[in-house]
Short mmCIF file of the C-alpha atoms (twelve columns), coordinates in Angstrom:
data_MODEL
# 
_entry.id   MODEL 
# 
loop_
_atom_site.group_PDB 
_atom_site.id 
_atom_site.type_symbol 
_atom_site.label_atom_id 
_atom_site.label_alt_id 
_atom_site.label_comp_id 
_atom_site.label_asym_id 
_atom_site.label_seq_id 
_atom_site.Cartn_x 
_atom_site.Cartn_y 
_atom_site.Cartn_z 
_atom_site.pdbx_PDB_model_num 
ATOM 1   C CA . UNK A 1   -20.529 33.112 28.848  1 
ATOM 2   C CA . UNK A 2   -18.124 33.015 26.129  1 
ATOM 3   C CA . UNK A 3   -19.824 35.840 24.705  1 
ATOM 4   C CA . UNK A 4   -19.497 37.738 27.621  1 
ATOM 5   C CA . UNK A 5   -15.848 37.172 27.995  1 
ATOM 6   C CA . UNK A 6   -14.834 38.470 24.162  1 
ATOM 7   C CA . UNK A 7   -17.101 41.692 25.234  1 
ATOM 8   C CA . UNK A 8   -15.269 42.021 28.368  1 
ATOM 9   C CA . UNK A 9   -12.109 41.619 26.776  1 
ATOM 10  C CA . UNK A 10  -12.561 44.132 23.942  1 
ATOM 11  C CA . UNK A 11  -13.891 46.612 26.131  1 
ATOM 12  C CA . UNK A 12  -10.518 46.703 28.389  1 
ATOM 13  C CA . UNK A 13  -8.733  46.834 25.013  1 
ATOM 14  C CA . UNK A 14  -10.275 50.005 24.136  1 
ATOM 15  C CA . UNK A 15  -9.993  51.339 27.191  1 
ATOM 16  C CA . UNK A 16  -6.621  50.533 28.282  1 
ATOM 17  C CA . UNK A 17  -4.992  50.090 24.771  1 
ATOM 18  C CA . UNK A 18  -2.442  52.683 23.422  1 
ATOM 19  C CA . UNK A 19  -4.092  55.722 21.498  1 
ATOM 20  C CA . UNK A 20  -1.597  57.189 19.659  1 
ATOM 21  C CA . UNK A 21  -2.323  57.560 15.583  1 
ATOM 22  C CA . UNK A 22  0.997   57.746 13.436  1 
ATOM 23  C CA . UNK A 23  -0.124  57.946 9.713   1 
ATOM 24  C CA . UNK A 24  2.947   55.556 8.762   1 
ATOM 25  C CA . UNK A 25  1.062   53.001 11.096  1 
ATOM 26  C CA . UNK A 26  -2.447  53.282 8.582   1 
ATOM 27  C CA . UNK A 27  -0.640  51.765 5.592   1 
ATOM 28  C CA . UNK A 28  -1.072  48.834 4.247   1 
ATOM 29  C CA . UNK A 29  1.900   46.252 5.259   1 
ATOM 30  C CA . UNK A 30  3.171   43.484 3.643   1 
ATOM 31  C CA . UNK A 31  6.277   41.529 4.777   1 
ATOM 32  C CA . UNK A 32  8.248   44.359 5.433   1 
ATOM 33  C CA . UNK A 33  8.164   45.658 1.813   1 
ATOM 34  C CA . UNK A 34  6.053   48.910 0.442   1 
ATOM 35  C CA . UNK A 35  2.776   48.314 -1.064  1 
ATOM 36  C CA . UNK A 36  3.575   48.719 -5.406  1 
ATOM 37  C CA . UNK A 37  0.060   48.541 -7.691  1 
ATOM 38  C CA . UNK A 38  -3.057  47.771 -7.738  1 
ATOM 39  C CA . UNK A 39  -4.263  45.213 -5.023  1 
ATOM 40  C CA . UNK A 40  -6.785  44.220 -7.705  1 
ATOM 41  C CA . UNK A 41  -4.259  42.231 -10.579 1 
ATOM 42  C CA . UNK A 42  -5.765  39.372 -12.060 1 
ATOM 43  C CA . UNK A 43  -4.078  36.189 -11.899 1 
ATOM 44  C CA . UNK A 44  -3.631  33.509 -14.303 1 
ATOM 45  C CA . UNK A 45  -6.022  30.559 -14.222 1 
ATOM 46  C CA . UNK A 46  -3.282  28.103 -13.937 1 
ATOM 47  C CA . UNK A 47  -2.178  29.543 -10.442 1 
ATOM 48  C CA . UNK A 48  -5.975  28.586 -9.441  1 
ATOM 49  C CA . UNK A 49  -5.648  25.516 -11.020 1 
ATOM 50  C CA . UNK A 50  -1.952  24.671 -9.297  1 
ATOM 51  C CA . UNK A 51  -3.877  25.717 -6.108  1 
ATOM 52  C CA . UNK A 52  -6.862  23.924 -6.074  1 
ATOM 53  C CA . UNK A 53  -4.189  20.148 -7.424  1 
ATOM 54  C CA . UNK A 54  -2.261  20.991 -4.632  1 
ATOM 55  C CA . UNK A 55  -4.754  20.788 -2.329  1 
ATOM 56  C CA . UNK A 56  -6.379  17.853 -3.847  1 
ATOM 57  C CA . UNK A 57  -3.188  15.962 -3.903  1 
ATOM 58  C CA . UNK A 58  -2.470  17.235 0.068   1 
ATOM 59  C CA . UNK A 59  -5.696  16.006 1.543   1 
ATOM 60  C CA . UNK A 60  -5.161  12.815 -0.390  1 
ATOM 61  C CA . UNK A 61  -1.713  12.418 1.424   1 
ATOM 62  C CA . UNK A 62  -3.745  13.048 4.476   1 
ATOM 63  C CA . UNK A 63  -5.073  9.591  4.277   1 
ATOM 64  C CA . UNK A 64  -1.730  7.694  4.405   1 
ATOM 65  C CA . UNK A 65  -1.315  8.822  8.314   1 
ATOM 66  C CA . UNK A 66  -3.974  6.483  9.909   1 
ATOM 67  C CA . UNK A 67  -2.788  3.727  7.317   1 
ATOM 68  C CA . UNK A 68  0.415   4.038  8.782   1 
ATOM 69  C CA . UNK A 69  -0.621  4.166  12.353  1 
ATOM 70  C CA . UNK A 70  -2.930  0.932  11.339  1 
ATOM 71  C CA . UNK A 71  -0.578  -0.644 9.575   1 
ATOM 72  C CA . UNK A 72  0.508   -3.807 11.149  1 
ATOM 73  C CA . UNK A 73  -3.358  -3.997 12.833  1 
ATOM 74  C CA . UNK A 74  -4.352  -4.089 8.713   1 
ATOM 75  C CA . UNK A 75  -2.056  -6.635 7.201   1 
ATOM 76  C CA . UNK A 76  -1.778  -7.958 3.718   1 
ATOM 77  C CA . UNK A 77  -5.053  -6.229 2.683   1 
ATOM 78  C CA . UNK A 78  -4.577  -2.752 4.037   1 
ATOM 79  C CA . UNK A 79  -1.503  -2.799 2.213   1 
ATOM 80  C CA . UNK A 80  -3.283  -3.702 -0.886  1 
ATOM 81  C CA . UNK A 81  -5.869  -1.336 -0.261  1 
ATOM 82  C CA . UNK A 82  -3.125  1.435  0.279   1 
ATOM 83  C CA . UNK A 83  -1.423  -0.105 -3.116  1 
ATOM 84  C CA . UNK A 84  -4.440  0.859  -5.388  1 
ATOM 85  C CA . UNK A 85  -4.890  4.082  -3.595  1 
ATOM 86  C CA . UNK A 86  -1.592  5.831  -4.098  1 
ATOM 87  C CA . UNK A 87  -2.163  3.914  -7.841  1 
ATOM 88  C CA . UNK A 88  -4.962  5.903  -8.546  1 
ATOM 89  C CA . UNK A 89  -3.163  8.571  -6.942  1 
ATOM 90  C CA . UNK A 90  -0.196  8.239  -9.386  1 
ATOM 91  C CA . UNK A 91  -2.144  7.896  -12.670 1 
ATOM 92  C CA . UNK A 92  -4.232  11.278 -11.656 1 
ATOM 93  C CA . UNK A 93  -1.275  12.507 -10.948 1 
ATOM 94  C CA . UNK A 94  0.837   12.096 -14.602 1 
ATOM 95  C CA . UNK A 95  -2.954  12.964 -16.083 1 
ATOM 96  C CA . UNK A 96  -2.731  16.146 -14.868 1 
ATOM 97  C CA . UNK A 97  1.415   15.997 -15.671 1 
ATOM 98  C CA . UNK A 98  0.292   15.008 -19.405 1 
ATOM 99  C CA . UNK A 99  -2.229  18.039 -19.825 1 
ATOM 100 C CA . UNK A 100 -0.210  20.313 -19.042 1 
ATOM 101 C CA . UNK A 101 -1.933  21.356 -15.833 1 
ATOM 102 C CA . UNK A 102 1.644   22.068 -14.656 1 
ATOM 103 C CA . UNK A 103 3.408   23.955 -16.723 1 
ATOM 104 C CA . UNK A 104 4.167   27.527 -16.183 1 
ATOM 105 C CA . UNK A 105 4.407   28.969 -19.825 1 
# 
């Protein structure tokens, strides 16, 4: 049915949509500002590697939510629990600090 319903839907767009072409319309747009080079630069591997400890380090933050919404149900030993998991967050953190994972030379 849902099937059905995108078809239906896509169908009216085409035939009811607007169908006026303006070549200044079929560029490329991004954030307001004229396209300049190649869409095809390499990057640096430290961006990737920023990118992919950022997200690492996010979805470990995720974790602290239900703790906190369980605290009080958890006691002594959640805390505990939540003490040597933001420690071993912490030391993975200033190992990646000491290598030089960070630094934008």
């Amino acid at each position: 049915m849902a099937g059905i319903v995108v078809l239906a839907l896509l169908l009216v767009a085409e035939k009811l949509g607007p169908k006026s072409f303006n070549p200044a319309k079929a560029e490329p747009f991004e954030s307001g500002n004229p396209p300049r080079g190649d869409a095809r630069i390499r990057f640096s591997v430290k961006f990737y590697l920023v990118a992919m400890l950022f997200l690492i380090f996010d979805l470990e933050v995720v974790f602290l939510y239900p703790w906190a919404i369980l605290f009080r149900r958890l006691g002594l030993f959640g805390l505990i629990e939540m003490g040597i998991f933001l420690g071993i967050l912490v030391i993975g953190f200033i190992y990646v600090w000491k290598k030089g994972a960070l630094d934008w030379d």
